[in-house]
Coordinates of N, CA, C and O in Angstrom, one line a residue:
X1 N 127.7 103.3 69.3 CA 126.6 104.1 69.5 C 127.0 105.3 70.3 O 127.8 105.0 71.2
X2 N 126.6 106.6 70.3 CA 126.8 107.8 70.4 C 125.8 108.4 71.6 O 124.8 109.0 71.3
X3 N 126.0 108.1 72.7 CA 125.2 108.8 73.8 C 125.8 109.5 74.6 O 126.7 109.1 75.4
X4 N 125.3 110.9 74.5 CA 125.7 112.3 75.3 C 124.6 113.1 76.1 O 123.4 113.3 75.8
X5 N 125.4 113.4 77.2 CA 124.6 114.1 77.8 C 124.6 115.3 77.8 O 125.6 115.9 78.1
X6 N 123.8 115.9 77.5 CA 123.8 117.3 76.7 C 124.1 118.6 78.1 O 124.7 119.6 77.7
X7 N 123.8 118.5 79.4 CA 123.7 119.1 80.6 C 122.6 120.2 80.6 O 122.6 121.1 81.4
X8 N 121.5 120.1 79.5 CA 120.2 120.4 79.4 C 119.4 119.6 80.9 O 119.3 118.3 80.9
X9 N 119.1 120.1 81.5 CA 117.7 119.9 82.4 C 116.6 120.7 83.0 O 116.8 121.9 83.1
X10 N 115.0 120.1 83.6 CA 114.6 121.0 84.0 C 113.9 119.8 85.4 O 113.8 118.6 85.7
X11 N 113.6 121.1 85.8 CA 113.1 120.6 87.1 C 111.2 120.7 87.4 O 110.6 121.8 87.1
X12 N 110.6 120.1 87.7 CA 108.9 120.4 88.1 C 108.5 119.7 89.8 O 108.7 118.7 90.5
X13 N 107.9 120.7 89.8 CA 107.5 120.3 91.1 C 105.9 119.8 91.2 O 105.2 120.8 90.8
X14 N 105.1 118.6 91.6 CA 104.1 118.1 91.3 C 103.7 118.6 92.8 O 104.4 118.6 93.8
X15 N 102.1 119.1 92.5 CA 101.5 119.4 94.0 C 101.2 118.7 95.1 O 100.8 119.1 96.1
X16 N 101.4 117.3 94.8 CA 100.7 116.3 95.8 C 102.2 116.2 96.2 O 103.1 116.1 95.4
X17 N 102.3 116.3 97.7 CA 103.7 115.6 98.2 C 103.9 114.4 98.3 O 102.9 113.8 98.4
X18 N 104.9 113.8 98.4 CA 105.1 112.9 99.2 C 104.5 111.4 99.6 O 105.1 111.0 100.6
X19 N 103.8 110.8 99.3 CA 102.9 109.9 100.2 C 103.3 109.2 101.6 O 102.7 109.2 102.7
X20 N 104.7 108.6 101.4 CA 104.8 108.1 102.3 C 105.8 109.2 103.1 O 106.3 108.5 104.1
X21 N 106.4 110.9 103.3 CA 106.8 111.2 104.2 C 106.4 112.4 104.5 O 106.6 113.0 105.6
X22 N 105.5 112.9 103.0 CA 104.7 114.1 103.5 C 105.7 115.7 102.5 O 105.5 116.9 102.5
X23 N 106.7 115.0 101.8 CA 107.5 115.9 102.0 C 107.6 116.6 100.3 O 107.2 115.9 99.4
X24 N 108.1 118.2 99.8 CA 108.0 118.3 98.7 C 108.9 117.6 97.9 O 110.1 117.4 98.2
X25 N 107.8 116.8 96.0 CA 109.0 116.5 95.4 C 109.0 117.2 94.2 O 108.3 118.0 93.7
X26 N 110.2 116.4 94.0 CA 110.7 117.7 92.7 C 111.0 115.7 91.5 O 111.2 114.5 91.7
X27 N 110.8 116.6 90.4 CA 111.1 115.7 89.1 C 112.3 116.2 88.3 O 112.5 117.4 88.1
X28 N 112.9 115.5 88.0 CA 114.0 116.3 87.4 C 114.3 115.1 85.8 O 114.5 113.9 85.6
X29 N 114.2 116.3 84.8 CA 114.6 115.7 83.6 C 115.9 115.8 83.0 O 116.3 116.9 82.9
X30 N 116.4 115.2 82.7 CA 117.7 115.3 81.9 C 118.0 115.0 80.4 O 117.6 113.9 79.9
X31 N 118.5 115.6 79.8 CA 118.3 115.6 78.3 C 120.0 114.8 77.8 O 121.2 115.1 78.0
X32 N 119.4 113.8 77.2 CA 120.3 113.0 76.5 C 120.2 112.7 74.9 O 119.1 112.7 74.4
X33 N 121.2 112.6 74.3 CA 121.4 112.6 72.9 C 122.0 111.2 73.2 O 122.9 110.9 74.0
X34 N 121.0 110.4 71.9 CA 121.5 108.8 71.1 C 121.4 109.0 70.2 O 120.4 109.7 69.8
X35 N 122.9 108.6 69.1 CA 122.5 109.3 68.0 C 121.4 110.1 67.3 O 120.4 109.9 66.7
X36 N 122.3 111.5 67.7 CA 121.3 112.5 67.4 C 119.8 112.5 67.7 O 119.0 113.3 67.0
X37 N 119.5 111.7 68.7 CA 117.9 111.8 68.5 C 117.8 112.2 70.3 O 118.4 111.8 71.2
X38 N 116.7 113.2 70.4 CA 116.8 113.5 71.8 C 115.7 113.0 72.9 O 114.5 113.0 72.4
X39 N 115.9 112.5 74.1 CA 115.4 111.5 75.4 C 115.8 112.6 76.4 O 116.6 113.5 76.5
X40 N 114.7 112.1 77.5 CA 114.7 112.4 78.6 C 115.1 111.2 79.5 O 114.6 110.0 79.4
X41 N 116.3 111.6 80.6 CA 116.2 110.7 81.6 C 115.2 111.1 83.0 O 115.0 112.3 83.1
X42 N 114.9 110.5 83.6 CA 113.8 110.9 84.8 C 114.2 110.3 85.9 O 114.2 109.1 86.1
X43 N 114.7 111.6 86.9 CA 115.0 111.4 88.3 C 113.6 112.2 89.5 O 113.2 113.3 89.4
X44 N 113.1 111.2 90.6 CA 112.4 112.3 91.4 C 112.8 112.2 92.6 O 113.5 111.2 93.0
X45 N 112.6 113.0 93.2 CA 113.5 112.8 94.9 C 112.5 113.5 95.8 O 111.7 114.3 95.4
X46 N 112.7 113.1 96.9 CA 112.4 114.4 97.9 C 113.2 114.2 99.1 O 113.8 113.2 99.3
X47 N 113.0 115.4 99.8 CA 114.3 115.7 100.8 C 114.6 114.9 101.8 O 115.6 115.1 102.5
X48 N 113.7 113.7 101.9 CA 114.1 112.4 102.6 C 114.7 111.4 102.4 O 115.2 110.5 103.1
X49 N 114.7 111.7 101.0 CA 115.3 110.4 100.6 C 114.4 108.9 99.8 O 115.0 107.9 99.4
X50 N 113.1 109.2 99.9 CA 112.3 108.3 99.8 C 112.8 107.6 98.3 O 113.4 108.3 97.5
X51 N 112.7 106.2 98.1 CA 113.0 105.8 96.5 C 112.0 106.2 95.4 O 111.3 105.4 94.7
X52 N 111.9 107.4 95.5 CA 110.5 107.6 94.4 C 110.8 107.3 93.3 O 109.8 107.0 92.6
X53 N 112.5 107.2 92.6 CA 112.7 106.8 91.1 C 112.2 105.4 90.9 O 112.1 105.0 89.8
X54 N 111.9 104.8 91.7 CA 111.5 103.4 91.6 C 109.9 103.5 91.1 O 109.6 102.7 90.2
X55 N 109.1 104.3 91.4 CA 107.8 104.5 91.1 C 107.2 104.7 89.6 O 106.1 104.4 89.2
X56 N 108.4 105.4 89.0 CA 108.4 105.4 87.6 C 108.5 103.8 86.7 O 109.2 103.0 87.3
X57 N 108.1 103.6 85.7 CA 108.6 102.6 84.8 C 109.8 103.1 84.3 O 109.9 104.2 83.8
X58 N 110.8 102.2 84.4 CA 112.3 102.5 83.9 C 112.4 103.0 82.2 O 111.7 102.6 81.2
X59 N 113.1 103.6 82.2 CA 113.5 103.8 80.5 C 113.6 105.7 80.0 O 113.4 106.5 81.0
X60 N 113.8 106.1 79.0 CA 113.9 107.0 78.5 C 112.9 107.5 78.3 O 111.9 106.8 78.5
X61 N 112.5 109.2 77.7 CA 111.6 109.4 77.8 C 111.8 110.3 76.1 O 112.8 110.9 75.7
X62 N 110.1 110.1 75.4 CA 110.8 111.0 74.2 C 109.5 112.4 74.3 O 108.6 112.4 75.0
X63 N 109.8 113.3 73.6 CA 108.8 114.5 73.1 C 109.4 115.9 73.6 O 110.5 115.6 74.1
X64 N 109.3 116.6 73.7 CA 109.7 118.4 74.8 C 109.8 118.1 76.0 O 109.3 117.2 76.5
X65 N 110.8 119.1 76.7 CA 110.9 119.0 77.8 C 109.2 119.2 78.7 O 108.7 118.4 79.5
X66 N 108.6 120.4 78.1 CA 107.2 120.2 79.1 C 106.1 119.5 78.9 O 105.3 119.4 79.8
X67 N 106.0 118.8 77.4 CA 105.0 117.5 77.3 C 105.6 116.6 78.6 O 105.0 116.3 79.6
X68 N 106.9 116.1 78.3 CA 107.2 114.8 79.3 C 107.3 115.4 81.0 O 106.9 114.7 82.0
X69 N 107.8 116.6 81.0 CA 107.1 117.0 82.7 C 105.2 116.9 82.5 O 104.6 116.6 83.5
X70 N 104.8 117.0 82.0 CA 103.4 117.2 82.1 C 102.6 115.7 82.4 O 101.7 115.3 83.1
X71 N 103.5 114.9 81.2 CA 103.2 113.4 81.7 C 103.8 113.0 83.4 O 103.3 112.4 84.3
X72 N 104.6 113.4 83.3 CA 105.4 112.7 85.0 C 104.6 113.6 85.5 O 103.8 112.7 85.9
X73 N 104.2 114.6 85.8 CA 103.2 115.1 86.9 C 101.9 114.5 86.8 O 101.3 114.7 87.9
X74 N 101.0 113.9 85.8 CA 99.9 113.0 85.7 C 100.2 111.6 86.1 O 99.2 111.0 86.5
X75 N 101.6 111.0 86.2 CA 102.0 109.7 86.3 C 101.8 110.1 88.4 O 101.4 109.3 89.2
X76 N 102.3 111.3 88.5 CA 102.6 111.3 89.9 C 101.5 111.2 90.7 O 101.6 110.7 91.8
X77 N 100.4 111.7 90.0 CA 99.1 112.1 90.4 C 98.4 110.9 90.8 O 97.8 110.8 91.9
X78 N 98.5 110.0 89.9 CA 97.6 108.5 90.1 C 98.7 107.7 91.0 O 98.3 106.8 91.7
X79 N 100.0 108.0 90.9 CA 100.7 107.5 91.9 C 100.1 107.7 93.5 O 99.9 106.8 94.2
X80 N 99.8 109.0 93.9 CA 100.0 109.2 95.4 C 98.5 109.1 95.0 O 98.0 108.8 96.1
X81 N 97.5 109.1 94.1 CA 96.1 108.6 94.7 C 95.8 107.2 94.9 O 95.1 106.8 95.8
X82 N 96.4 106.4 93.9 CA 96.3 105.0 94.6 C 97.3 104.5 95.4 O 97.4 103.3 95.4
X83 N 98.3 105.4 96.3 CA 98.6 105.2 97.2 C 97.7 105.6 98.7 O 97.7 105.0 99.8
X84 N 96.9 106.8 98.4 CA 96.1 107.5 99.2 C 94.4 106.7 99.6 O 93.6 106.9 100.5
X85 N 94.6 105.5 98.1 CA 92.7 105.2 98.1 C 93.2 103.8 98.7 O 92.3 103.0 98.7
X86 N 94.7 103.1 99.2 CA 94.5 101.8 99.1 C 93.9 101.1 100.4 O 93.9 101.6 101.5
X87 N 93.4 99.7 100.1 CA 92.7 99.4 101.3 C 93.0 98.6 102.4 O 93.5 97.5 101.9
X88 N 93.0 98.6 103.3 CA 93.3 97.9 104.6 C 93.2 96.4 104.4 O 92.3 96.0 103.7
X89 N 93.8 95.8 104.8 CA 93.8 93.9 105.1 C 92.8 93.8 105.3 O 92.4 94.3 106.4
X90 N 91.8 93.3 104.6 CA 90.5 92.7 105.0 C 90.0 91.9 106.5 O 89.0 92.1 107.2
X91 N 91.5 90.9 106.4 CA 91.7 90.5 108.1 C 91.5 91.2 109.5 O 90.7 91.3 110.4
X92 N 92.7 91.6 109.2 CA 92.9 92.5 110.5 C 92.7 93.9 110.7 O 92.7 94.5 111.8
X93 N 92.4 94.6 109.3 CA 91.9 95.9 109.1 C 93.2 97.1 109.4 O 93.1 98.3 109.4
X94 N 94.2 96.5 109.5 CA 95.7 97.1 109.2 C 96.3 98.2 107.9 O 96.5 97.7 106.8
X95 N 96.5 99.2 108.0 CA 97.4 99.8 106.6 C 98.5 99.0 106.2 O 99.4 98.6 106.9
X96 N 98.1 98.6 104.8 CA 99.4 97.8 104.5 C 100.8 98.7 104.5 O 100.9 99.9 104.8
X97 N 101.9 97.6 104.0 CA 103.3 98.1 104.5 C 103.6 98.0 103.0 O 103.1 97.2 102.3
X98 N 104.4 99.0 102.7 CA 104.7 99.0 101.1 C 106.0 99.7 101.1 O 106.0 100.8 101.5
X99 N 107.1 99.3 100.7 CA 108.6 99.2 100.8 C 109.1 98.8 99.5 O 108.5 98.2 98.7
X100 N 110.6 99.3 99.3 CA 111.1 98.6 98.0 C 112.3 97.9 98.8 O 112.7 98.3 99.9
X101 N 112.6 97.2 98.2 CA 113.2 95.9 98.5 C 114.6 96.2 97.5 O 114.5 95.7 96.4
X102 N 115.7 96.9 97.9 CA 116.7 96.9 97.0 C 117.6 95.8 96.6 O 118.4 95.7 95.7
X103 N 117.2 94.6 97.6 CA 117.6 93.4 96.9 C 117.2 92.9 95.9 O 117.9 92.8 94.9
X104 N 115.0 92.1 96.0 CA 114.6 92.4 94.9 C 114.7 92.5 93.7 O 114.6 91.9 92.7
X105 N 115.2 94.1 94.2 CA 114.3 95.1 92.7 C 113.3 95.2 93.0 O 113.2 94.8 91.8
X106 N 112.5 95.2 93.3 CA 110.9 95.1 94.0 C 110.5 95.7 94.8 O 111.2 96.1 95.8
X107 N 108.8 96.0 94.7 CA 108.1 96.6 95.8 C 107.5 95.9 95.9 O 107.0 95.1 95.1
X108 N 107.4 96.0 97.7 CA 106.5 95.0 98.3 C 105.3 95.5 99.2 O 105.3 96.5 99.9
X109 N 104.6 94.9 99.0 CA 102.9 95.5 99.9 C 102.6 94.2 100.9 O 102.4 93.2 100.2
X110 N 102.6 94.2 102.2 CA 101.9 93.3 103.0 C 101.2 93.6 103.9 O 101.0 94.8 104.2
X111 N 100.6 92.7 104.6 CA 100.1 92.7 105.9 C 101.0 92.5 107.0 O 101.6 91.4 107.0
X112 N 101.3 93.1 107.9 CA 102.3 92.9 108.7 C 102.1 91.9 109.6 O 103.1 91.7 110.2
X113 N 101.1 91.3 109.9 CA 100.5 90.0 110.1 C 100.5 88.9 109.3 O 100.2 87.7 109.6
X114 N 100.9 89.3 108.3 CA 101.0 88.0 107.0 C 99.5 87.7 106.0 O 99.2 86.7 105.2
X115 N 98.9 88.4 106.2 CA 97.1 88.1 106.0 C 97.4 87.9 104.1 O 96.9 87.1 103.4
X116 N 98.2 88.9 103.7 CA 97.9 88.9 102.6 C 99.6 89.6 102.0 O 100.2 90.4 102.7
X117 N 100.1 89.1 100.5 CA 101.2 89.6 100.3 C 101.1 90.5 98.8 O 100.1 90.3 98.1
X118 N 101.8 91.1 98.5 CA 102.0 91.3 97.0 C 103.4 92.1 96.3 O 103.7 93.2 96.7
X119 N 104.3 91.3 95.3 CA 105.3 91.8 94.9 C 105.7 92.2 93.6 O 105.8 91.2 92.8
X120 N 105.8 93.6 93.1 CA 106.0 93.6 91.9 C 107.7 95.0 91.4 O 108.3 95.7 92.1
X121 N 107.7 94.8 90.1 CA 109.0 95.5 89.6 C 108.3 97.2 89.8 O 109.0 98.2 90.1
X122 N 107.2 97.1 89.7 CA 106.7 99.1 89.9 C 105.7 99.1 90.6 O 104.8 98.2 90.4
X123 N 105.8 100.1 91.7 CA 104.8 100.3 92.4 C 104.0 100.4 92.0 O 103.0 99.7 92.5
X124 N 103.7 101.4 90.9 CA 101.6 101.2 90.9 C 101.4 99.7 90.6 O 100.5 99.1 91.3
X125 N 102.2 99.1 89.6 CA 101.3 97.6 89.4 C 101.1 96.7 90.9 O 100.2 96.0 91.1
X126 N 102.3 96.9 91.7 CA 102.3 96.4 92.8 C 100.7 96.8 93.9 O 100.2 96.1 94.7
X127 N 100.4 98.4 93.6 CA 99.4 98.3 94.5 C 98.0 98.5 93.5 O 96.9 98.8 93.9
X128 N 98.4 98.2 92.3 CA 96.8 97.7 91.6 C 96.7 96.0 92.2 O 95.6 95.6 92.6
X129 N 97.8 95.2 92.2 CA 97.8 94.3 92.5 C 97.4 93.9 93.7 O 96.9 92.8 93.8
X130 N 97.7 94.8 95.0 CA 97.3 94.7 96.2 C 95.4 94.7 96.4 O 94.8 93.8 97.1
X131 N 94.8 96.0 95.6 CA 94.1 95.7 95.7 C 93.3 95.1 94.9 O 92.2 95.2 95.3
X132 N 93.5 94.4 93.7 CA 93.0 93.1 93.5 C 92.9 91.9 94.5 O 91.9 91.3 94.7
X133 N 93.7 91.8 95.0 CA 94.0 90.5 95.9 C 93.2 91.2 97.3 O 92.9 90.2 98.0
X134 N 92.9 92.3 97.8 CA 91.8 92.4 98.4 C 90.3 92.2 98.0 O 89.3 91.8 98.6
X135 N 90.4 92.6 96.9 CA 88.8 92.5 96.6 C 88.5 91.1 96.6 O 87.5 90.6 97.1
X136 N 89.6 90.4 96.0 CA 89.4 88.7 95.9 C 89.1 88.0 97.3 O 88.4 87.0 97.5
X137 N 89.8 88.6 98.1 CA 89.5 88.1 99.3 C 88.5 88.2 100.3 O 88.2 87.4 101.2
X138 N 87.9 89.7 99.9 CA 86.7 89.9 100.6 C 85.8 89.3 100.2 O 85.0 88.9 101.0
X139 N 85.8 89.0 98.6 CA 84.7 88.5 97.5 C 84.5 86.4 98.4 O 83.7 85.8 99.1
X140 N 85.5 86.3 98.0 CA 85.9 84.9 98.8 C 85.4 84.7 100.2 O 84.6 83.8 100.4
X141 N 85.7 85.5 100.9 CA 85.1 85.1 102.4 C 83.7 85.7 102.6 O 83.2 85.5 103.7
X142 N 83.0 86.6 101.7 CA 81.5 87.0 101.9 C 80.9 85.8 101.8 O 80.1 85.2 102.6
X143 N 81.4 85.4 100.5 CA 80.4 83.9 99.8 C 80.4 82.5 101.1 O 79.7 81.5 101.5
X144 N 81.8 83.1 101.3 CA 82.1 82.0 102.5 C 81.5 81.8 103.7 O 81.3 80.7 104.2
X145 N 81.0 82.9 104.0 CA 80.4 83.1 105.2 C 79.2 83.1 105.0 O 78.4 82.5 105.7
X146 N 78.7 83.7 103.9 CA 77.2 83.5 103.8 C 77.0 82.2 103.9 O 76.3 81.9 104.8
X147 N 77.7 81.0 102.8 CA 77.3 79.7 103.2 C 77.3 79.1 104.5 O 76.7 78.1 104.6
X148 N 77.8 79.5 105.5 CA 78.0 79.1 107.0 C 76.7 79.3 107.6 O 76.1 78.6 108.3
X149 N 76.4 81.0 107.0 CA 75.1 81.5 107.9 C 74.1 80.8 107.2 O 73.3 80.3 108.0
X150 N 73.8 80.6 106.1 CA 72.7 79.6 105.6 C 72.8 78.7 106.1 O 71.9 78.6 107.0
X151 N 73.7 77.5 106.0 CA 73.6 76.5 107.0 C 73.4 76.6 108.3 O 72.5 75.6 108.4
X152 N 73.5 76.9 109.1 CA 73.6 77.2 110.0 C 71.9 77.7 110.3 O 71.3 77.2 111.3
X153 N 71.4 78.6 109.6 CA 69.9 78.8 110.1 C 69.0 77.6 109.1 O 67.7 77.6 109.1
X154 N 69.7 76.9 108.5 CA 68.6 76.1 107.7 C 69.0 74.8 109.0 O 68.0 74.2 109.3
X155 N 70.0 74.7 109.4 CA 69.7 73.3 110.6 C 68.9 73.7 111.7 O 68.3 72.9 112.5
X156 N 69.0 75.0 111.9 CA 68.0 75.9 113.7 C 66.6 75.2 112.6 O 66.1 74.2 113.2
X157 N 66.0 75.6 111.3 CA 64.7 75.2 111.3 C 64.2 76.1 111.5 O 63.0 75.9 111.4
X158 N 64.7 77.4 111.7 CA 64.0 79.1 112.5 C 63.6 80.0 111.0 O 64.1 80.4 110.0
X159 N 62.3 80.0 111.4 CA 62.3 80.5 109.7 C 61.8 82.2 110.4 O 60.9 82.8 109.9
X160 N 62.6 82.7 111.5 CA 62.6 84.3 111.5 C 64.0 84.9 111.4 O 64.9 84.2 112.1
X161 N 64.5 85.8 110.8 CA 65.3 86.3 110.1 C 66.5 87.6 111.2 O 67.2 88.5 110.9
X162 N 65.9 86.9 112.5 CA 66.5 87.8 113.4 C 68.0 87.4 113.3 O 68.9 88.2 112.9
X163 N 68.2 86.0 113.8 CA 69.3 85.6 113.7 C 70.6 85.8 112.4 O 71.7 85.4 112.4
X164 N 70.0 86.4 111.6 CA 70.5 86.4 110.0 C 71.2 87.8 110.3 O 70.7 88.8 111.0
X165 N 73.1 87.6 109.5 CA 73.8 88.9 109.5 C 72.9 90.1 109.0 O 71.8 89.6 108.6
X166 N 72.9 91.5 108.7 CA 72.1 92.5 107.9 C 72.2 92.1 106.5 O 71.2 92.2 105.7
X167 N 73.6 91.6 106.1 CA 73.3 91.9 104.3 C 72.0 90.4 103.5 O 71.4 90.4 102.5
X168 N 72.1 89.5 104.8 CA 71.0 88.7 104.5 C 69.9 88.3 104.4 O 69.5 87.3 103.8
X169 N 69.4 89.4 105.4 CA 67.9 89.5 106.0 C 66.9 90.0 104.5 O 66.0 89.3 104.2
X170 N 67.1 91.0 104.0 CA 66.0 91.2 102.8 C 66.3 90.3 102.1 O 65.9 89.4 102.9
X171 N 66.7 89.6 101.1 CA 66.7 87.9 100.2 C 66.0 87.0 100.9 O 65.2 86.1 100.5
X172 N 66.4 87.2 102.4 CA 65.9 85.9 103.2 C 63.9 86.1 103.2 O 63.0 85.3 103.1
X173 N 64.0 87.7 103.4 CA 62.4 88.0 103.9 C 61.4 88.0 102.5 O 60.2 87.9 102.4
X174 N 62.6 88.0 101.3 CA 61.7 87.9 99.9 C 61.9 86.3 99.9 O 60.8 85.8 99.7
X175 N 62.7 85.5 100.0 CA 62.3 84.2 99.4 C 61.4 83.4 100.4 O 61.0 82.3 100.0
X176 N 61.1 83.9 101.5 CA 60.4 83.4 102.9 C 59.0 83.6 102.3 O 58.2 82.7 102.2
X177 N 58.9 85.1 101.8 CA 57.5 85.7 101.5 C 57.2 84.4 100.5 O 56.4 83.5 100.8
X178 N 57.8 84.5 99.4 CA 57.0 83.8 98.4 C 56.9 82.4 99.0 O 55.7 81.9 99.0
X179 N 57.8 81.8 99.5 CA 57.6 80.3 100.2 C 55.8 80.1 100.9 O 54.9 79.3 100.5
X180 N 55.8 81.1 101.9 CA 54.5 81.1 102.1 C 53.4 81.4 101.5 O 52.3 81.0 101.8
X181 N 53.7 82.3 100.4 CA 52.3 82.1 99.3 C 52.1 80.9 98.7 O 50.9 80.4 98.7
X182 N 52.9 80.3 98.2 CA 52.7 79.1 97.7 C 51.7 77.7 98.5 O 51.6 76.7 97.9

């Protein structure tokens, strides 16, 4: 098999910098010939050094040089926003830690407390996965806690709704109301 590199490239620079150092990056395409058929390879950097090539899904890329910059600048885009929208340890209320792991191969997202972990081969799936596993957790300990606070005012016997967290008190004041009509 026949793979050349033709020393065709181009370069794009995406507007959002950086996430984790703030700094400008650049994409860089490289044009490769497999038998006769032409690919892009995809490098991104910025002047710190960050592993941004890791952020991409590995592999070749096919179509024009500015269709596939046009895709990596959309790919980059949802990159640094769900890096930008992700959410705090439910626990301890911490920014998680998100690193690539060159041993791995992996990026990893934690709590630096241990609250909560997540490891995957690409960063975005890694921090879709992070925040999955927060919503699960908050979902999990709402229900959790509500059951505590129910119990807890159904043994007091207190049928006034002071004692009740806020997100409980209206359910509590509609199922109270009808109790007493009856």
């Amino acid at each position: 098999m026949s793979v050349e590199e033709t020393g065709v490239w181009t370069e794009t620079y995406p507007k959002e910098p950086c996430p984790f150092c703030g700094k400008t990056v650049a994409i860089r395409i490289t044009e490769i010939l497999i038998v006769d058929k032409k690919y892009w390879k995809v490098r991104i950097f910025d002047d710190s050094g960050c592993p941004l090539s890791a952020m991409f899904e590995r592999g070749l890329r096919m179509g024009s040089a500015g269709e596939v910059c046009a895709v990596l600048k959309k790919d980059w885009h949802e990159i640094v926003e769900t890096v930008s929208t992700m959410p705090v340890c439910p626990e301890c209320g911490r920014s998680p830690v998100c690193r690539y792991s060159t041993n791995l191969d992996r990026w990893i997202i934690l709590c630096e407390k241990g609250h909560l972990r997540t490891d995957e081969a690409f960063v975005l799936s890694a921090m879709r996965n992070w925040n999955k596993k927060v919503g699960q957790y908050v979902c999990d300990n709402q229900n959790q806690r509500l059951g505590q606070c129910l119990m807890e005012f159904w043994h007091q016997g207190d049928t006034s709704d002071e004692n009740l967290p806020e997100f409980m008190r209206q359910s509590w004041r509609i199922k109270h109301a009808d109790w007493e009509r009856k």
